mmCIF file of C-alpha atoms in Angstrom:
data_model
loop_
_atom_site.group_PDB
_atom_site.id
_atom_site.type_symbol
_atom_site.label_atom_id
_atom_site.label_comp_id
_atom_site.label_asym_id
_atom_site.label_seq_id
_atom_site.Cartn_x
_atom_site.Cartn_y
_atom_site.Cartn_z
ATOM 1 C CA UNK A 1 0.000 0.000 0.000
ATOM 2 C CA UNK A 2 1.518 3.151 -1.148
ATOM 3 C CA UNK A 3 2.272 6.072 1.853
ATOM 4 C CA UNK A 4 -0.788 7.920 2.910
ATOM 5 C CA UNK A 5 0.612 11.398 4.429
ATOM 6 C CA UNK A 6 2.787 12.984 2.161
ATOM 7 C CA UNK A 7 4.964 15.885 3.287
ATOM 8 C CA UNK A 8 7.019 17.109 0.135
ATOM 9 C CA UNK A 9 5.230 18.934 -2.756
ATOM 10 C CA UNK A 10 6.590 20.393 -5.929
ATOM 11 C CA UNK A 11 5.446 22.909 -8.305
ATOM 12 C CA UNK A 12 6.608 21.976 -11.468
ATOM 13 C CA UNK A 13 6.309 25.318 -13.255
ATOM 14 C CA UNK A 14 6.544 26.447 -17.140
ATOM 15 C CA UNK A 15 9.137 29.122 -16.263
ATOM 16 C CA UNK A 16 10.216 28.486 -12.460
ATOM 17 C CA UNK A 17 9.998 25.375 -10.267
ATOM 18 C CA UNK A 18 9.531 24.713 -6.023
ATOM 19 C CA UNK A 19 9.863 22.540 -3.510
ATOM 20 C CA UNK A 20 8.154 22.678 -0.430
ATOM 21 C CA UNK A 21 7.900 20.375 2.545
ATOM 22 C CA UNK A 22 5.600 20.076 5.788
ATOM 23 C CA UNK A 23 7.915 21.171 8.703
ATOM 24 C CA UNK A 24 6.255 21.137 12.329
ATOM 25 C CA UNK A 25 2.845 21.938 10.491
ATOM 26 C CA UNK A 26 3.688 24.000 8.215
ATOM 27 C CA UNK A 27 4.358 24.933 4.592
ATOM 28 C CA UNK A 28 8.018 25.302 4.405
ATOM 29 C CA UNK A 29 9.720 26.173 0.451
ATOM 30 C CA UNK A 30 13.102 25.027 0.671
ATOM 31 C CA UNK A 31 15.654 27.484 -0.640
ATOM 32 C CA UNK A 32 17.796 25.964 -3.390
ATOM 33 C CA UNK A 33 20.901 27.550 -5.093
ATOM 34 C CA UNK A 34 20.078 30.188 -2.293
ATOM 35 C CA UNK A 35 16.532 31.088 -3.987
ATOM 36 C CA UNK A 36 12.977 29.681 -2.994
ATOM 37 C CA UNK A 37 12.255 29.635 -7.049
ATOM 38 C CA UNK A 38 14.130 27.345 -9.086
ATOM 39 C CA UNK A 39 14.295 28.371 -12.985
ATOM 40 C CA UNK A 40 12.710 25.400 -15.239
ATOM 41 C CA UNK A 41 15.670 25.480 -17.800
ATOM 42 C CA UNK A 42 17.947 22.408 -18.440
ATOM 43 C CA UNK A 43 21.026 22.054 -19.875
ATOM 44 C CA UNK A 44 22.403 18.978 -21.421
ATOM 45 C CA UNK A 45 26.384 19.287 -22.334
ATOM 46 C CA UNK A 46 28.478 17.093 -25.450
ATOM 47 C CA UNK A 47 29.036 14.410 -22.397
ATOM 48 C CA UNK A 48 25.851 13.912 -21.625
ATOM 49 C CA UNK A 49 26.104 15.709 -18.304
ATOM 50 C CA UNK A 50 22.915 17.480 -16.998
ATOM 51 C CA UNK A 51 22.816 20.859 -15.483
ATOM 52 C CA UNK A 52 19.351 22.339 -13.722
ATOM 53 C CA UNK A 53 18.222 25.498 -12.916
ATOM 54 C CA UNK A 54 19.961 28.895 -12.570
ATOM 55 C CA UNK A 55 23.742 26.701 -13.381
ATOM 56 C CA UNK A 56 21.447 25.571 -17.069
ATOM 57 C CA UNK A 57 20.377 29.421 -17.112
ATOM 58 C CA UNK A 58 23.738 30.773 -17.738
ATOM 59 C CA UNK A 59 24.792 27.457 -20.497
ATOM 60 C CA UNK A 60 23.909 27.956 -23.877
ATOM 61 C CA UNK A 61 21.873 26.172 -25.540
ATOM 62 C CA UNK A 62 19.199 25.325 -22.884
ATOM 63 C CA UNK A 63 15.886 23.699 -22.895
ATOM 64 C CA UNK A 64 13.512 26.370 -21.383
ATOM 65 C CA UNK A 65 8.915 26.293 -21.284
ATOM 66 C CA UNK A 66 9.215 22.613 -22.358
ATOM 67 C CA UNK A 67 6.210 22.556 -19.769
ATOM 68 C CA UNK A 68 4.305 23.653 -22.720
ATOM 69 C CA UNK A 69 4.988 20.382 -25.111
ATOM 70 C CA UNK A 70 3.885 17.850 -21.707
ATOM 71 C CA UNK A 71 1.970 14.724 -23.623
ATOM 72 C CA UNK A 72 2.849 15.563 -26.903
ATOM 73 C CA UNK A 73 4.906 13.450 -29.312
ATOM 74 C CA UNK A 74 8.216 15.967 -29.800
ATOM 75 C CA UNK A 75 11.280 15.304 -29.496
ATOM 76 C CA UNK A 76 14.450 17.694 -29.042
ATOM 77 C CA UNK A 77 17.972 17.643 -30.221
ATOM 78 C CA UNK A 78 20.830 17.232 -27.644
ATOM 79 C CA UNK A 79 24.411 18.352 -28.210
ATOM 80 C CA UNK A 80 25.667 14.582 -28.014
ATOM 81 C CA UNK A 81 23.880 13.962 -30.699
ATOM 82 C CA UNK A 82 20.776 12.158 -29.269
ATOM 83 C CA UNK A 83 17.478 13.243 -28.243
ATOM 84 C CA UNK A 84 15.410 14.143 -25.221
ATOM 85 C CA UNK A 85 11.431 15.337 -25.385
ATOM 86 C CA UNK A 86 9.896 16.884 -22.053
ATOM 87 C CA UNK A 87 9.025 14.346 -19.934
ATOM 88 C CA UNK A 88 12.684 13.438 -19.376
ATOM 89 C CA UNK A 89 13.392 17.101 -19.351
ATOM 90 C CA UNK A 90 10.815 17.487 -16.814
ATOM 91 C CA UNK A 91 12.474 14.512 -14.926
ATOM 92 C CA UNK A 92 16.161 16.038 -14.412
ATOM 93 C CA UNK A 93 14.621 19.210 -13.434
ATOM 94 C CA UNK A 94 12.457 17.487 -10.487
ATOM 95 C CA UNK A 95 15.951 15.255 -9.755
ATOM 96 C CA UNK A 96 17.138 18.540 -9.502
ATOM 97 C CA UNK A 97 14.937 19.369 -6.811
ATOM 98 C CA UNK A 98 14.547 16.390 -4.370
ATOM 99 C CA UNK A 99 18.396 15.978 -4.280
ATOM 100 C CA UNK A 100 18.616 19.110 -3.091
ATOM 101 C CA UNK A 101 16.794 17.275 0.314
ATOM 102 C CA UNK A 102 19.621 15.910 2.421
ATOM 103 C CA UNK A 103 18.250 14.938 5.803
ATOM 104 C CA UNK A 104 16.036 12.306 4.848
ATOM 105 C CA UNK A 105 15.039 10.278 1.195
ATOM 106 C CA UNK A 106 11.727 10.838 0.334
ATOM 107 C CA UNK A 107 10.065 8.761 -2.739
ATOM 108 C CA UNK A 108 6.373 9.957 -2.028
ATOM 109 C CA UNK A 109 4.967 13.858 -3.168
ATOM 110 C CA UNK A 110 2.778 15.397 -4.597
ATOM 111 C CA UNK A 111 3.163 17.534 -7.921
ATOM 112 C CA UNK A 112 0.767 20.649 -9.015
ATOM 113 C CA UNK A 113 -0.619 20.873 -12.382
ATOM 114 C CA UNK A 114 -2.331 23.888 -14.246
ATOM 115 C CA UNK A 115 -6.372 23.339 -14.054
ATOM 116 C CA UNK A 116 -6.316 23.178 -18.139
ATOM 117 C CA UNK A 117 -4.141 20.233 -18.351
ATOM 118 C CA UNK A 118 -5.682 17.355 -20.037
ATOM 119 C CA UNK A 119 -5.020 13.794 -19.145
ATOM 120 C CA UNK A 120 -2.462 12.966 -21.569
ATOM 121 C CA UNK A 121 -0.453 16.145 -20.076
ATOM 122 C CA UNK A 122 -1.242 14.549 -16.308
ATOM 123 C CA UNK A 123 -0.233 11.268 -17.718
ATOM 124 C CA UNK A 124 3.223 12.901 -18.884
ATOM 125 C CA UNK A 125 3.893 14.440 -15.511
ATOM 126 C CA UNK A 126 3.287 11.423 -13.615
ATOM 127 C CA UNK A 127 5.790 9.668 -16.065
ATOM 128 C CA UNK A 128 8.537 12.509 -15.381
ATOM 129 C CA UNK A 129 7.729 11.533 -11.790
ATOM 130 C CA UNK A 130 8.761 8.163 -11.904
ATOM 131 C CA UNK A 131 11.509 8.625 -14.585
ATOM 132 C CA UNK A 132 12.833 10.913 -11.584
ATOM 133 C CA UNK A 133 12.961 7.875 -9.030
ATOM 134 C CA UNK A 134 9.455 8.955 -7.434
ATOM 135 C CA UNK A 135 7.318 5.904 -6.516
ATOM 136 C CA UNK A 136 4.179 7.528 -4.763
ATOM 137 C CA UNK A 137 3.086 10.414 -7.097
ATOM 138 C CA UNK A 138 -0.017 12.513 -6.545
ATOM 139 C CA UNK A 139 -1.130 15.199 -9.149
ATOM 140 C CA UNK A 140 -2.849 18.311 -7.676
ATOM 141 C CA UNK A 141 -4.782 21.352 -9.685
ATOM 142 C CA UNK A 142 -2.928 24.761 -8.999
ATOM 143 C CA UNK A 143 -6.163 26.508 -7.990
ATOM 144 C CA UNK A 144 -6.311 23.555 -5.316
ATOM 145 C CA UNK A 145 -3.104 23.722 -4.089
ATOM 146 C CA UNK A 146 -3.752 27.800 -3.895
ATOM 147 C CA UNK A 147 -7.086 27.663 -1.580
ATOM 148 C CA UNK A 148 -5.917 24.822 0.411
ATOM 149 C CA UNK A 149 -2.710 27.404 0.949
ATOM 150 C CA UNK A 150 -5.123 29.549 2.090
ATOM 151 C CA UNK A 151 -7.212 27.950 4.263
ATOM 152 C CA UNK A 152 -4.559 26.222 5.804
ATOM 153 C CA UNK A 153 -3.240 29.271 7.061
ATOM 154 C CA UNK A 154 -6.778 31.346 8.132
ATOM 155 C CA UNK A 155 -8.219 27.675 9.486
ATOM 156 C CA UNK A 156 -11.217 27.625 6.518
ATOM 157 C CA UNK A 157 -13.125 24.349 6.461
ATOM 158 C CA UNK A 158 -16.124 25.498 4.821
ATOM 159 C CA UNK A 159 -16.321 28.106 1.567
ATOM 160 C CA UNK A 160 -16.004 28.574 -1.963
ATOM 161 C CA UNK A 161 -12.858 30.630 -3.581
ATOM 162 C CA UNK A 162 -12.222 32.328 -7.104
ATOM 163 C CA UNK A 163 -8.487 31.602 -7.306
ATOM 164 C CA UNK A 164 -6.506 33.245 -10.736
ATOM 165 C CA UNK A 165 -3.412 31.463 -10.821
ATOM 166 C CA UNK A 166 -1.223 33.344 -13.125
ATOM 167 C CA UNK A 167 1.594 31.859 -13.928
ATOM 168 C CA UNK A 168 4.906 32.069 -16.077
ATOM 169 C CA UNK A 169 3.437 30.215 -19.024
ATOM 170 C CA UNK A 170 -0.279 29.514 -17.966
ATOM 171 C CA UNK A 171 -3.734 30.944 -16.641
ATOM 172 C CA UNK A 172 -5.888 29.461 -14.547
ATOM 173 C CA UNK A 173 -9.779 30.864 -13.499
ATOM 174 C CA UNK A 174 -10.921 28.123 -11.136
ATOM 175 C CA UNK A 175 -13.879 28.152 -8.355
ATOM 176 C CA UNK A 176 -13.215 26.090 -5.439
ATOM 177 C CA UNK A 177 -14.735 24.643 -2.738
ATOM 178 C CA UNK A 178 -14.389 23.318 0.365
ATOM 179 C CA UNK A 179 -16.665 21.350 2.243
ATOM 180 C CA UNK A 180 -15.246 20.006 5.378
ATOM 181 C CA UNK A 181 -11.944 20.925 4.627
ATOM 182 C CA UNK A 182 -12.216 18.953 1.213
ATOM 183 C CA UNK A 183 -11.073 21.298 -1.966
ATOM 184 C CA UNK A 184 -12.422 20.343 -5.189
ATOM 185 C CA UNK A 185 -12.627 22.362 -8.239
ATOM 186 C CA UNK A 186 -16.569 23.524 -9.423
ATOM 187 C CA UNK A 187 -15.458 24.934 -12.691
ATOM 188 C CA UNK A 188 -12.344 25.478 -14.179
ATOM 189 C CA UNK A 189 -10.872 27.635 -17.408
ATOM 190 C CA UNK A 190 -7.596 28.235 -18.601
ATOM 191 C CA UNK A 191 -4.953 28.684 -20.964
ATOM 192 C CA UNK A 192 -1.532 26.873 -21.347
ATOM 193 C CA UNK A 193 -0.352 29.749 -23.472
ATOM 194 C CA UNK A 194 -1.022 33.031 -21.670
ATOM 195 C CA UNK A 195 1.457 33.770 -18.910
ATOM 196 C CA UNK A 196 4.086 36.162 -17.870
ATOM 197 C CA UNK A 197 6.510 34.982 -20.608
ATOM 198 C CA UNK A 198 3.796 35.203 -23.163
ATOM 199 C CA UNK A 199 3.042 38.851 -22.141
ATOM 200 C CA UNK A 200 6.631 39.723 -21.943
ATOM 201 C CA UNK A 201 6.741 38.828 -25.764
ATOM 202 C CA UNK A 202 3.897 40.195 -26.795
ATOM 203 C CA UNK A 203 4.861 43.367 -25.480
ATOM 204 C CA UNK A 204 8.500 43.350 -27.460
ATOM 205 C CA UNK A 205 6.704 42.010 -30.404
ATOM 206 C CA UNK A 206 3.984 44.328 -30.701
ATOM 207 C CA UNK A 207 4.907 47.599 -28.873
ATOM 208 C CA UNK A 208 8.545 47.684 -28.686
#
């Protein structure tokens, strides 16, 4: 029977990524290359040898927003002449983060998703999951994770929240409830193209 209680959870995010972890009851992000956001951006060298994060940011070429191609059939082109497509991209990026957790291994958590992601985009995240060495994973909606946040911390059972997650690469309009301290997600919109990144271009593009 897999673990029940989880206590790490990771937001696996178009432009930045986070861990967090439940410390003495509550939310803890863990700071890692001394920031509590970790950029999404991979870089695979001629050897084969994988850098994450801010040490991919500053390597040229990097893989950045492959977020965006989760459960499609693409593949990329890797200096040592092979291939890589997102879910394995995805997968060095959340290695990335758990090794950065020294005290204790942990093979359980549970990983947020946009509200608009379909299932073969869920699917693909779970599979980056276990390509990663995680054996217990959970999938949560953003706007989920974002009102349990919440109620967490002002002790709300009962209610119903309009959360707008807007993120680096997606938008989310969800309404949530809670009933007895159980979110679930009424109704849901979104778009897995319309974030800060997206704005920041369409501003150079069209008004610069």
């Amino acid at each position: 029977m897999g673990r029940i209680k989880i206590d790490y959870g990771i937001d696996l995010g178009t432009t930045n990524s986070a861990l967090s972890r439940m410390e003495n009851g509550e939310v803890v992000t863990r700071e890692i290359d001394n920031s509590r956001i970790v950029p999404s951006c991979i870089h695979l060298d001629k050897k084969g040898r994988v850098r994450a994060g801010i040490q991919a940011k500053n390597k040229s070429p990097h893989f950045v927003e492959f977020k965006r191609k989760m459960g499609q059939d693409v593949e990329f082109d890797v200096l040592d002449g092979t291939k890589t497509n997102p879910e394995k991209l995805s997968a060095e990026l959340l290695k990335k983060l758990a090794s950065e957790i020294t005290d204790e291994v942990f093979k359980s958590v549970v990983i947020t998703v946009p509200a608009a992601f379909e299932l073969p985009q869920v699917s693909a995240t779970k599979r980056a999951a276990e390509l990663a060495g995680f054996e217990q994973v959970e999938i949560l909606q953003e706007p989920v994770a974002a009102a349990f946040n919440y109620a967490l911390k002002h002790k709300v059972t009962e209610g119903k929240f309009v959360v707008f997650d807007f993120g680096g690469g997606t938008f989310d309009a969800a309404l949530v409830a809670s009933t007895g301290g159980v979110m679930e997600v009424k109704s849901s919109e979104g778009d897995n193209f319309l974030g800060g990144g997206d704005i920041d271009r369409a501003v150079v593009n069209e008004i610069l």
